[in-house]
């Protein structure tokens, strides 16, 4: 139990996928302009990421590994992720059509979110038990969601402030993301 | 009372009311820093004067550069606006930009905070990098006073802490001839000693580390003066210190060899009092509502204890404040100014 908790903290904060490992930066920069869109993006990504890592783990250990087809892992995982994104899209369209419109291209682009494939690949390499994989995936997606939501709140404030012309827009967002990453280095060595 | 109005609306300083009232607030802050400064000089010697001199000089140069950069952009904007060059007075524009930056006392407070957060006798390079990051990256890139997300002094300190970690671990011993580990580090890496055995050692005084306890007590006195003068609210420091007491009491373990230290020890070690009263209470980078301030204080205190006890850094003030700062827009979004 304690080990799972440590794994959770280490994945969510110490090795945060966005701010420490720099995976999943495209949605981090792309959909963080408003708090409500980032909230639903966080939910959608959490859904896709958790289920894709779990399914990938099961497929890897029941099909690929016994048949010695490990070299097919990337293509298999991508298919799993793409179909889950499709499912998320259907769900989103049914539950909140407005959000579906607002998220637009970024919803199908979860497929290319490198954090999603990264979690699937890392978890089959690192963990043999399904429980560890699930905890790892949930922690990774919660870490992603946390950072995305905090960043979008910051961006809403930045849009109201008087940034010098040379730094307005993307430059100040990248600088802010860098400073956030620096703050997250404070978690380094947490054990 | 003018000061109170500004602090309750940390973000929404009107452009006209800024210079004079902020200046008077920051004069009080500088005054309140004096007991702590004196205690640090007493225990660590003239190394701090050296730090301060470099920091203030670097701050002056940095402010002048920023003012010049702002002048050149506004000159360009002016030349676009009026094609006839005789209406432009570059000198007056420069003066118009330089004087508010130099008269903005919060810049000098930032410089002083960076200088006293660093160990004494730092190389010129490190102090300069810290000051330039603090003022440039922490404050003026965001548009100057009242616009920044992160506490400028802690941005500067954070940048040098992750860039020069070994230099920043060089705290000189308070007593001659003692090894260099600070009391916090000794507690962290205690080799199976109980707290009582540890605190009997020569590096420890009555409450916490020898010297450190008095430095913290001096900053506490300065902080109480600020609260008395209504320069800072009491919520953030009180909730910050309360959360540290709660965490350390929960893990005190009656002083066994696995103990993380007593509440009193944690309150009077490292930079707690400086952080609680002077850094976390920065009106620009803390939440504006009272409830938000309570959450901010609790978050800061918890993060300080977590990083200090289980993290890789001996003290966690800078990272805890930066991490709490990046939650402030969300806290403000949930509890806006009106409640």
Short mmCIF file of C-alpha atoms in Angstrom, two decimals:
data_model
loop_
_atom_site.label_atom_id
_atom_site.label_comp_id
_atom_site.label_asym_id
_atom_site.label_seq_id
_atom_site.Cartn_x
_atom_site.Cartn_y
_atom_site.Cartn_z
CA UNK A 1 0.00 0.00 0.00
CA UNK A 2 2.77 2.40 0.97
CA UNK A 3 4.62 1.52 -2.22
CA UNK A 4 1.56 2.27 -4.33
CA UNK A 5 1.16 5.60 -2.54
CA UNK A 6 4.81 6.45 -3.23
CA UNK A 7 4.32 5.48 -6.87
CA UNK A 8 1.28 7.75 -6.99
CA UNK A 9 3.10 10.77 -5.52
CA UNK A 10 6.21 10.15 -7.60
CA UNK A 11 4.24 9.98 -10.84
CA UNK A 12 1.87 12.84 -10.13
CA UNK A 13 4.26 15.41 -8.65
CA UNK A 14 7.93 14.41 -8.65
CA UNK A 15 8.00 13.15 -12.24
CA UNK A 16 5.04 15.15 -13.46
CA UNK A 17 4.52 14.24 -17.09
CA UNK A 18 4.13 17.80 -18.32
CA UNK A 19 6.45 19.89 -16.15
CA UNK A 20 9.25 17.42 -15.42
CA UNK A 21 9.22 14.95 -18.33
CA UNK A 22 7.90 17.47 -20.90
CA UNK A 23 5.38 15.07 -22.42
CA UNK A 24 1.95 16.23 -23.52
CA UNK A 25 2.99 19.82 -24.05
CA UNK A 26 0.73 20.37 -27.07
CA UNK A 27 -2.60 20.16 -25.21
CA UNK A 28 -0.92 21.92 -22.26
CA UNK A 29 -0.27 24.95 -24.47
CA UNK A 30 -3.20 24.44 -26.84
CA UNK A 31 -6.31 24.15 -24.68
CA UNK A 32 -5.25 26.06 -21.59
CA UNK A 33 -6.61 29.43 -22.70
CA UNK A 34 -9.84 28.98 -20.74
CA UNK A 35 -10.52 27.26 -17.46
CA UNK A 36 -13.71 25.43 -18.51
CA UNK A 37 -12.23 23.99 -21.71
CA UNK A 38 -9.15 22.83 -19.86
CA UNK A 39 -11.37 21.18 -17.26
CA UNK A 40 -13.19 19.07 -19.86
CA UNK A 41 -9.92 18.40 -21.69
CA UNK A 42 -8.48 17.16 -18.40
CA UNK A 43 -11.47 14.86 -17.93
CA UNK A 44 -11.28 13.50 -21.47
CA UNK A 45 -7.53 12.91 -21.24
CA UNK A 46 -7.90 11.23 -17.86
CA UNK A 47 -10.50 8.88 -19.32
CA UNK A 48 -8.44 8.00 -22.39
CA UNK A 49 -5.13 7.76 -20.55
CA UNK A 50 -6.32 5.50 -17.73
CA UNK A 51 -8.23 3.09 -19.93
CA UNK A 52 -5.62 2.96 -22.70
CA UNK A 53 -2.83 2.17 -20.25
CA UNK A 54 -4.92 -0.54 -18.62
CA UNK A 55 -6.04 -2.09 -21.92
CA UNK A 56 -2.53 -1.88 -23.36
CA UNK A 57 -1.18 -3.63 -20.32
CA UNK A 58 -3.74 -6.44 -20.62
CA UNK A 59 -3.19 -6.84 -24.37
CA UNK A 60 0.58 -6.79 -23.98
CA UNK A 61 0.60 -9.45 -21.29
CA UNK A 62 -2.09 -11.75 -22.72
CA UNK A 63 -1.47 -11.47 -26.46
CA UNK A 64 1.80 -9.84 -27.46
CA UNK A 65 4.13 -11.35 -24.88
CA UNK A 66 3.00 -15.02 -25.24
CA UNK A 67 3.10 -14.78 -29.05
CA UNK A 68 6.44 -12.95 -29.08
CA UNK A 69 4.96 -10.00 -30.93
CA UNK A 70 6.53 -7.31 -28.72
CA UNK A 71 7.61 -5.41 -31.83
CA UNK A 72 3.95 -4.70 -32.53
CA UNK A 73 3.45 -2.86 -29.26
CA UNK A 74 3.50 0.70 -30.63
CA UNK A 75 1.02 0.02 -33.41
CA UNK A 76 -1.25 -1.96 -31.06
CA UNK A 77 -1.22 0.75 -28.43
CA UNK A 78 -1.97 3.44 -31.00
CA UNK A 79 -5.00 1.48 -32.18
CA UNK A 80 -6.18 1.11 -28.57
CA UNK A 81 -5.69 4.83 -27.93
CA UNK A 82 -7.39 5.88 -31.16
CA UNK A 83 -10.45 3.78 -30.48
CA UNK A 84 -10.67 5.12 -26.93
CA UNK A 85 -10.43 8.67 -28.21
CA UNK A 86 -13.27 7.87 -30.57
CA UNK A 87 -15.28 6.62 -27.59
CA UNK A 88 -14.45 9.78 -25.66
CA UNK A 89 -15.57 11.84 -28.63
CA UNK A 90 -18.94 10.05 -28.79
CA UNK A 91 -19.39 10.50 -25.05
CA UNK A 92 -18.49 14.18 -25.20
CA UNK A 93 -20.82 14.84 -28.12
CA UNK A 94 -23.68 13.12 -26.30
CA UNK A 95 -23.06 14.65 -22.88
CA UNK A 96 -22.10 18.23 -23.76
CA UNK A 97 -22.33 19.20 -27.43
CA UNK A 98 -21.16 22.73 -26.61
CA UNK A 99 -17.90 21.48 -25.11
CA UNK A 100 -17.49 19.22 -28.12
CA UNK A 101 -17.62 22.32 -30.31
CA UNK A 102 -15.28 24.33 -28.08
CA UNK A 103 -12.62 21.62 -27.87
CA UNK A 104 -12.81 21.09 -31.63
CA UNK A 105 -9.65 19.60 -33.07
CA UNK A 106 -8.01 19.12 -29.68
CA UNK A 107 -10.34 16.25 -28.80
CA UNK A 108 -9.24 13.93 -31.65
CA UNK A 109 -5.71 15.19 -31.06
CA UNK A 110 -5.62 13.36 -27.71
CA UNK A 111 -4.57 10.46 -29.96
CA UNK A 112 -1.30 12.25 -30.61
CA UNK A 113 -0.83 13.39 -27.01
CA UNK A 114 2.56 11.88 -26.37
CA UNK A 115 1.80 11.54 -22.65
CA UNK A 116 -0.92 8.97 -23.46
CA UNK A 117 1.33 6.73 -25.54
CA UNK A 118 4.18 7.46 -23.15
CA UNK A 119 2.26 6.17 -20.16
CA UNK A 120 1.23 3.02 -22.05
CA UNK A 121 4.79 2.28 -23.20
CA UNK A 122 6.40 3.14 -19.86
CA UNK A 123 3.95 1.05 -17.87
CA UNK A 124 4.49 -2.16 -19.88
CA UNK A 125 8.23 -1.64 -19.57
CA UNK A 126 8.30 -0.80 -15.86
CA UNK A 127 5.46 -2.69 -14.19
CA UNK A 128 4.41 -6.30 -14.34
CA UNK A 129 1.28 -6.00 -12.19
CA UNK A 130 -1.97 -4.54 -13.46
CA UNK A 131 -2.63 -2.68 -10.21
CA UNK A 132 0.64 -0.75 -10.48
CA UNK A 133 -0.18 0.15 -14.07
CA UNK A 134 -3.61 1.48 -13.08
CA UNK A 135 -2.16 3.56 -10.22
CA UNK A 136 0.57 4.85 -12.53
CA UNK A 137 -1.95 5.82 -15.22
CA UNK A 138 -4.33 7.52 -12.79
CA UNK A 139 -1.48 9.44 -11.16
CA UNK A 140 -0.09 10.49 -14.54
CA UNK A 141 -3.44 11.75 -15.75
CA UNK A 142 -4.18 13.52 -12.47
CA UNK A 143 -0.77 15.20 -12.65
CA UNK A 144 -1.52 16.27 -16.21
CA UNK A 145 -4.98 17.55 -15.21
CA UNK A 146 -3.69 19.42 -12.16
CA UNK A 147 -1.02 21.24 -14.13
CA UNK A 148 -3.35 21.97 -17.04
CA UNK A 149 -6.03 23.48 -14.78
CA UNK A 150 -3.55 25.55 -12.76
CA UNK A 151 -1.94 26.81 -15.96
CA UNK A 152 -5.25 27.80 -17.52
CA UNK A 153 -6.20 29.77 -14.38
CA UNK A 154 -2.83 31.54 -14.64
CA UNK A 155 -3.42 32.24 -18.33
CA UNK A 156 -6.82 33.75 -17.59
CA UNK A 157 -5.11 36.15 -15.21
CA UNK A 158 -2.29 36.88 -17.68
CA UNK A 159 -4.81 37.80 -20.37
CA UNK A 160 -6.08 40.55 -18.07
CA UNK A 161 -2.67 41.96 -17.18
CA UNK A 162 -0.39 44.44 -18.84
CA UNK A 163 2.36 42.27 -20.36
CA UNK A 164 5.02 44.18 -22.35
CA UNK A 165 4.32 43.88 -26.05
CA UNK A 166 7.41 41.83 -26.80
CA UNK A 167 6.41 39.12 -24.31
CA UNK A 168 2.63 39.09 -24.71
CA UNK A 169 1.01 35.86 -25.88
CA UNK A 170 3.01 32.68 -26.33
CA UNK A 171 6.36 33.97 -24.95
CA UNK A 172 4.93 34.78 -21.52
CA UNK A 173 3.05 31.46 -21.49
CA UNK A 174 6.25 29.55 -22.20
CA UNK A 175 8.13 31.56 -19.56
CA UNK A 176 5.36 30.89 -17.05
CA UNK A 177 5.42 27.18 -17.90
CA UNK A 178 9.19 27.25 -17.33
CA UNK A 179 8.78 28.90 -13.94
CA UNK A 180 6.10 26.33 -13.04
CA UNK A 181 8.51 23.61 -14.00
CA UNK A 182 11.12 25.22 -11.76
CA UNK A 183 8.65 25.26 -8.87
CA UNK A 184 7.94 21.55 -9.44
CA UNK A 185 11.66 20.83 -9.07
CA UNK A 186 11.02 21.47 -5.38
CA UNK A 187 9.42 18.03 -5.26
CA UNK A 188 12.65 16.40 -6.47
CA UNK A 189 13.87 13.69 -4.16
CA UNK A 190 10.55 13.35 -2.35
CA UNK A 191 10.61 9.93 -0.77
CA UNK B 1 -6.50 54.03 5.76
CA UNK B 2 -4.95 54.02 2.36
CA UNK B 3 -2.59 51.09 2.88
CA UNK B 4 -5.41 48.80 3.87
CA UNK B 5 -7.36 49.51 0.76
CA UNK B 6 -4.44 48.60 -1.43
CA UNK B 7 -3.71 45.39 0.38
CA UNK B 8 -7.27 44.19 0.23
CA UNK B 9 -7.18 44.60 -3.52
CA UNK B 10 -3.63 43.43 -4.09
CA UNK B 11 -4.10 43.13 -7.83
CA UNK B 12 -6.22 46.10 -8.61
CA UNK B 13 -3.84 48.90 -7.72
CA UNK B 14 -4.88 51.93 -9.66
CA UNK B 15 -2.00 53.27 -11.71
CA UNK B 16 -2.18 56.67 -10.02
CA UNK B 17 -2.18 55.39 -6.46
CA UNK B 18 0.81 53.09 -6.92
CA UNK B 19 4.07 54.92 -6.27
CA UNK B 20 3.42 56.82 -3.04
CA UNK B 21 1.35 54.30 -1.11
CA UNK B 22 3.37 51.26 -2.20
CA UNK B 23 6.52 53.15 -1.30
CA UNK B 24 5.29 53.80 2.23
CA UNK B 25 4.25 50.16 2.68
CA UNK B 26 7.64 48.97 1.51
CA UNK B 27 9.39 51.45 3.84
CA UNK B 28 7.63 49.74 6.74
CA UNK B 29 8.69 46.34 5.37
CA UNK B 30 12.33 47.44 5.12
CA UNK B 31 12.14 48.79 8.68
CA UNK B 32 10.62 45.52 9.92
CA UNK B 33 13.42 43.53 8.28
CA UNK B 34 16.04 45.29 10.43
CA UNK B 35 15.92 43.10 13.58
CA UNK B 36 16.32 39.98 11.46
CA UNK B 37 19.08 41.56 9.40
CA UNK B 38 20.89 42.55 12.57
CA UNK B 39 20.58 39.01 13.97
CA UNK B 40 21.98 37.54 10.76
CA UNK B 41 24.94 39.97 10.84
CA UNK B 42 25.52 39.04 14.45
CA UNK B 43 25.73 35.31 13.75
CA UNK B 44 27.17 35.18 10.25
CA UNK B 45 29.27 38.33 10.14
CA UNK B 46 29.98 40.81 7.38
CA UNK B 47 29.31 38.28 4.60
CA UNK B 48 25.79 39.58 4.59
CA UNK B 49 26.88 43.20 4.09
CA UNK B 50 28.80 41.99 1.06
CA UNK B 51 25.72 40.12 -0.26
CA UNK B 52 23.54 43.16 0.30
CA UNK B 53 25.94 45.55 -1.42
CA UNK B 54 26.19 43.34 -4.53
CA UNK B 55 22.45 42.73 -4.57
CA UNK B 56 21.56 46.42 -4.34
CA UNK B 57 24.14 47.39 -6.97
CA UNK B 58 22.95 44.63 -9.33
CA UNK B 59 19.39 45.71 -8.65
CA UNK B 60 20.23 49.31 -9.53
CA UNK B 61 21.85 48.29 -12.83
CA UNK B 62 18.98 45.94 -13.61
CA UNK B 63 16.37 48.65 -12.95
CA UNK B 64 18.24 51.13 -15.15
CA UNK B 65 18.45 48.58 -17.98
CA UNK B 66 14.75 47.80 -17.73
CA UNK B 67 13.90 51.51 -17.73
CA UNK B 68 16.06 52.06 -20.83
CA UNK B 69 14.46 49.10 -22.60
CA UNK B 70 11.03 50.49 -21.80
CA UNK B 71 12.11 53.92 -23.03
CA UNK B 72 13.30 52.62 -26.38
CA UNK B 73 10.02 50.78 -26.96
CA UNK B 74 7.91 53.77 -25.97
CA UNK B 75 10.07 56.03 -28.17
CA UNK B 76 9.36 53.75 -31.09
CA UNK B 77 5.67 53.81 -30.32
CA UNK B 78 5.83 57.60 -30.13
CA UNK B 79 7.66 57.93 -33.42
CA UNK B 80 4.97 55.80 -35.05
CA UNK B 81 2.31 58.01 -33.51
CA UNK B 82 3.77 61.38 -34.49
CA UNK B 83 5.81 61.56 -37.67
CA UNK B 84 7.33 64.93 -36.80
CA UNK B 85 10.35 64.20 -34.64
CA UNK B 86 10.43 67.59 -32.95
CA UNK B 87 7.68 66.52 -30.57
CA UNK B 88 9.80 63.77 -29.10
CA UNK B 89 11.78 64.39 -25.93
CA UNK B 90 13.79 61.23 -25.38
CA UNK B 91 15.37 62.57 -22.22
CA UNK B 92 12.08 63.30 -20.55
CA UNK B 93 10.67 59.91 -21.56
CA UNK B 94 13.71 58.21 -20.06
CA UNK B 95 13.26 60.17 -16.83
CA UNK B 96 9.57 59.33 -16.82
CA UNK B 97 10.41 55.61 -17.01
CA UNK B 98 13.42 55.53 -14.73
CA UNK B 99 12.05 57.37 -11.73
CA UNK B 100 9.01 55.11 -11.04
CA UNK B 101 11.17 52.00 -11.28
CA UNK B 102 13.86 53.39 -8.99
CA UNK B 103 11.32 54.84 -6.56
CA UNK B 104 9.39 51.56 -6.45
CA UNK B 105 10.61 50.36 -3.09
CA UNK B 106 9.30 46.86 -3.64
CA UNK B 107 12.26 46.36 -6.01
CA UNK B 108 14.64 47.12 -3.15
CA UNK B 109 12.68 44.86 -0.83
CA UNK B 110 13.11 42.10 -3.43
CA UNK B 111 16.87 42.74 -3.57
CA UNK B 112 17.17 42.68 0.22
CA UNK B 113 15.13 39.47 0.48
CA UNK B 114 17.31 37.74 -2.13
CA UNK B 115 20.48 38.91 -0.36
CA UNK B 116 19.40 37.57 3.03
CA UNK B 117 17.95 34.33 1.67
CA UNK B 118 21.36 33.44 0.18
CA UNK B 119 24.18 32.16 2.42
CA UNK B 120 26.76 34.87 3.26
CA UNK B 121 29.74 35.64 1.00
CA UNK B 122 28.13 34.44 -2.20
CA UNK B 123 30.11 34.91 -5.44
CA UNK B 124 29.18 38.08 -7.35
CA UNK B 125 27.94 35.99 -10.29
CA UNK B 126 25.39 34.08 -8.23
CA UNK B 127 23.96 37.16 -6.53
CA UNK B 128 23.73 38.94 -9.88
CA UNK B 129 21.98 36.01 -11.58
CA UNK B 130 19.53 35.88 -8.67
CA UNK B 131 18.76 39.60 -8.84
CA UNK B 132 18.41 39.70 -12.63
CA UNK B 133 16.09 36.67 -12.56
CA UNK B 134 14.10 38.15 -9.69
CA UNK B 135 13.50 41.56 -11.23
CA UNK B 136 13.54 40.62 -14.91
CA UNK B 137 12.01 37.15 -15.02
CA UNK B 138 9.93 37.42 -11.90
CA UNK B 139 8.51 40.89 -12.24
CA UNK B 140 9.12 43.10 -15.27
CA UNK B 141 8.50 40.46 -17.93
CA UNK B 142 4.99 40.28 -16.46
CA UNK B 143 4.56 44.03 -16.77
CA UNK B 144 5.96 45.23 -13.45
CA UNK B 145 4.36 46.03 -10.13
CA UNK B 146 1.11 44.25 -9.40
CA UNK B 147 1.14 42.00 -12.48
CA UNK B 148 3.49 39.19 -11.55
CA UNK B 149 2.29 35.65 -10.82
CA UNK B 150 5.32 34.48 -8.84
CA UNK B 151 7.05 36.12 -5.90
CA UNK B 152 10.03 37.86 -7.56
CA UNK B 153 12.49 37.25 -4.72
CA UNK B 154 11.69 33.55 -4.69
CA UNK B 155 12.01 33.30 -8.49
CA UNK B 156 15.54 34.72 -8.16
CA UNK B 157 16.40 32.44 -5.27
CA UNK B 158 14.86 29.42 -7.02
CA UNK B 159 16.86 30.01 -10.21
CA UNK B 160 20.20 30.08 -8.36
CA UNK B 161 19.16 27.22 -6.05
CA UNK B 162 18.66 24.84 -8.97
CA UNK B 163 21.59 26.26 -10.95
CA UNK B 164 24.23 26.36 -8.18
CA UNK B 165 23.00 23.86 -5.57
CA UNK B 166 26.40 23.17 -4.02
CA UNK B 167 27.24 26.86 -3.54
CA UNK B 168 23.91 27.51 -1.89
CA UNK B 169 24.41 24.68 0.58
CA UNK B 170 27.46 26.45 2.03
CA UNK B 171 26.07 27.81 5.27
CA UNK B 172 28.93 28.78 7.57
CA UNK B 173 28.79 27.38 11.12
CA UNK B 174 27.35 29.65 13.77
CA UNK B 175 30.02 28.60 16.24
CA UNK B 176 33.69 28.48 15.24
CA UNK B 177 35.03 25.07 14.35
CA UNK B 178 31.73 23.27 14.00
CA UNK B 179 30.89 21.29 10.87
CA UNK B 180 28.88 23.12 8.24
CA UNK B 181 25.60 21.17 8.30
CA UNK B 182 22.69 23.30 9.43
CA UNK B 183 20.50 21.97 12.26
CA UNK B 184 17.80 21.09 9.73
CA UNK B 185 20.22 18.94 7.76
CA UNK B 186 21.49 17.30 10.93
CA UNK B 187 17.94 16.35 11.83
CA UNK B 188 17.26 15.06 8.33
CA UNK B 189 20.32 12.84 8.16
CA UNK B 190 20.44 11.85 11.81
CA UNK B 191 22.14 8.51 12.20
CA UNK B 192 19.79 6.77 14.57
CA UNK B 193 19.96 9.44 17.25
CA UNK B 194 16.89 10.48 19.16
CA UNK B 195 15.87 14.12 19.06
CA UNK B 196 17.05 14.57 22.63
CA UNK B 197 20.54 13.28 21.80
CA UNK B 198 20.68 15.48 18.73
CA UNK B 199 19.57 18.65 20.44
CA UNK B 200 22.11 18.11 23.20
CA UNK B 201 24.78 18.66 20.52
CA UNK B 202 26.65 21.95 20.28
CA UNK B 203 24.80 23.12 17.15
CA UNK B 204 21.50 23.32 19.00
CA UNK B 205 20.31 26.02 21.36
CA UNK B 206 17.28 26.13 23.62
CA UNK B 207 14.54 26.17 20.97
CA UNK B 208 16.19 25.11 17.71
CA UNK B 209 19.57 25.57 16.05
CA UNK B 210 22.06 27.82 17.83
CA UNK B 211 21.72 31.26 16.24
CA UNK B 212 18.90 30.26 13.93
CA UNK B 213 16.41 30.48 16.78
CA UNK B 214 17.35 34.12 17.40
CA UNK B 215 17.33 35.00 13.71
CA UNK B 216 13.82 33.56 13.45
CA UNK B 217 12.73 35.30 16.64
CA UNK B 218 13.96 38.60 15.21
CA UNK B 219 12.01 38.11 11.99
CA UNK B 220 8.99 37.13 14.10
CA UNK B 221 9.30 40.47 15.93
CA UNK B 222 9.50 42.32 12.60
CA UNK B 223 6.49 40.43 11.31
CA UNK B 224 4.45 41.23 14.40
CA UNK B 225 5.30 44.90 13.87
CA UNK B 226 3.97 44.65 10.29
CA UNK B 227 0.73 43.06 11.51
CA UNK B 228 0.43 45.72 14.23
CA UNK B 229 0.88 48.44 11.60
CA UNK B 230 -1.71 46.67 9.42
CA UNK B 231 0.82 46.39 6.59
CA UNK B 232 0.14 42.66 6.27
CA UNK B 233 -2.92 40.67 7.30
CA UNK B 234 -2.58 38.08 10.04
CA UNK B 235 -4.27 35.23 8.14
CA UNK B 236 -1.40 33.97 5.99
CA UNK B 237 1.33 33.88 8.67
CA UNK B 238 -0.97 32.44 11.33
CA UNK B 239 -2.34 29.65 9.11
CA UNK B 240 1.09 28.94 7.66
CA UNK B 241 2.66 28.54 11.10
CA UNK B 242 -0.38 26.60 12.35
CA UNK B 243 -0.11 24.06 9.55
CA UNK B 244 3.60 23.58 10.29
CA UNK B 245 2.79 23.01 13.96
CA UNK B 246 0.10 20.47 13.02
CA UNK B 247 2.30 18.54 10.57
CA UNK B 248 5.31 18.44 12.87
CA UNK B 249 3.17 17.48 15.87
CA UNK B 250 1.66 14.64 13.85
CA UNK B 251 5.11 13.29 12.91
CA UNK B 252 6.93 14.18 16.11
CA UNK B 253 6.86 10.58 17.32
CA UNK B 254 7.82 11.68 20.84
CA UNK B 255 11.37 12.42 19.76
CA UNK B 256 12.48 8.93 18.72
CA UNK B 257 15.30 8.43 16.23
CA UNK B 258 12.76 8.47 13.39
CA UNK B 259 11.21 11.72 14.55
CA UNK B 260 11.06 14.64 12.16
CA UNK B 261 11.59 17.17 14.93
CA UNK B 262 9.41 18.99 17.41
CA UNK B 263 6.96 21.76 16.41
CA UNK B 264 9.05 24.37 18.23
CA UNK B 265 12.16 23.24 16.40
CA UNK B 266 10.42 23.55 13.03
CA UNK B 267 9.02 26.99 13.83
CA UNK B 268 12.45 28.38 14.68
CA UNK B 269 14.59 26.72 11.99
CA UNK B 270 15.63 27.76 8.54
CA UNK B 271 13.75 30.66 7.04
CA UNK B 272 10.29 29.96 8.44
CA UNK B 273 9.59 33.33 10.04
CA UNK B 274 11.08 35.26 7.12
CA UNK B 275 8.94 33.21 4.75
CA UNK B 276 5.76 33.40 6.79
CA UNK B 277 5.78 37.15 7.46
CA UNK B 278 7.76 38.70 4.62
CA UNK B 279 7.61 36.39 1.59
CA UNK B 280 4.27 34.57 1.62
CA UNK B 281 2.41 37.80 2.48
CA UNK B 282 3.43 39.64 -0.71
CA UNK B 283 0.12 41.36 -1.57
CA UNK B 284 0.57 40.84 -5.32
CA UNK B 285 1.15 37.09 -5.30
CA UNK B 286 -1.26 35.97 -2.58
CA UNK B 287 -5.02 35.47 -2.96
CA UNK B 288 -7.25 38.49 -2.51
CA UNK B 289 -10.09 36.96 -0.49
CA UNK B 290 -9.78 36.09 3.18
CA UNK B 291 -10.73 32.48 2.63
CA UNK B 292 -8.24 32.28 -0.21
CA UNK B 293 -5.55 33.61 2.14
CA UNK B 294 -6.38 30.87 4.64
CA UNK B 295 -6.01 28.16 1.98
CA UNK B 296 -2.82 29.80 0.73
CA UNK B 297 -1.30 29.84 4.22
CA UNK B 298 -2.20 26.21 4.87
CA UNK B 299 -0.89 25.14 1.47
CA UNK B 300 2.39 27.02 1.94
CA UNK B 301 2.98 25.60 5.42
CA UNK B 302 2.19 22.04 4.36
CA UNK B 303 4.48 22.26 1.33
CA UNK B 304 7.31 23.70 3.44
CA UNK B 305 7.05 20.80 5.87
CA UNK B 306 6.73 18.17 3.12
CA UNK B 307 9.74 19.43 1.16
CA UNK B 308 11.78 20.00 4.30
CA UNK B 309 11.07 16.57 5.76
CA UNK B 310 10.89 14.24 2.77
CA UNK B 311 12.21 16.25 -0.17
CA UNK B 312 15.70 16.61 -1.57
CA UNK B 313 16.26 20.18 -0.38
CA UNK B 314 17.12 21.05 3.23
CA UNK B 315 14.60 23.87 3.43
CA UNK B 316 11.54 24.32 1.28
CA UNK B 317 10.44 27.94 1.64
CA UNK B 318 11.26 29.06 -1.90
CA UNK B 319 9.68 26.10 -3.69
CA UNK B 320 6.69 26.05 -1.34
CA UNK B 321 5.99 29.73 -1.99
CA UNK B 322 6.41 29.31 -5.76
CA UNK B 323 4.12 26.26 -5.79
CA UNK B 324 1.53 28.08 -3.70
CA UNK B 325 1.85 31.12 -6.00
CA UNK B 326 0.91 29.07 -9.02
CA UNK B 327 -2.28 27.95 -7.29
CA UNK B 328 -3.30 31.54 -6.52
CA UNK B 329 -5.16 32.30 -9.79
CA UNK B 330 -7.24 29.15 -9.30
CA UNK B 331 -7.91 30.00 -5.64
CA UNK B 332 -8.93 33.50 -6.70
CA UNK B 333 -11.16 32.05 -9.36
CA UNK B 334 -12.97 29.91 -6.79
CA UNK B 335 -13.16 32.55 -4.05
CA UNK B 336 -13.21 35.87 -5.76
CA UNK B 337 -12.63 39.24 -4.15
CA UNK B 338 -16.22 39.67 -3.00
CA UNK B 339 -16.40 36.99 -0.32
#
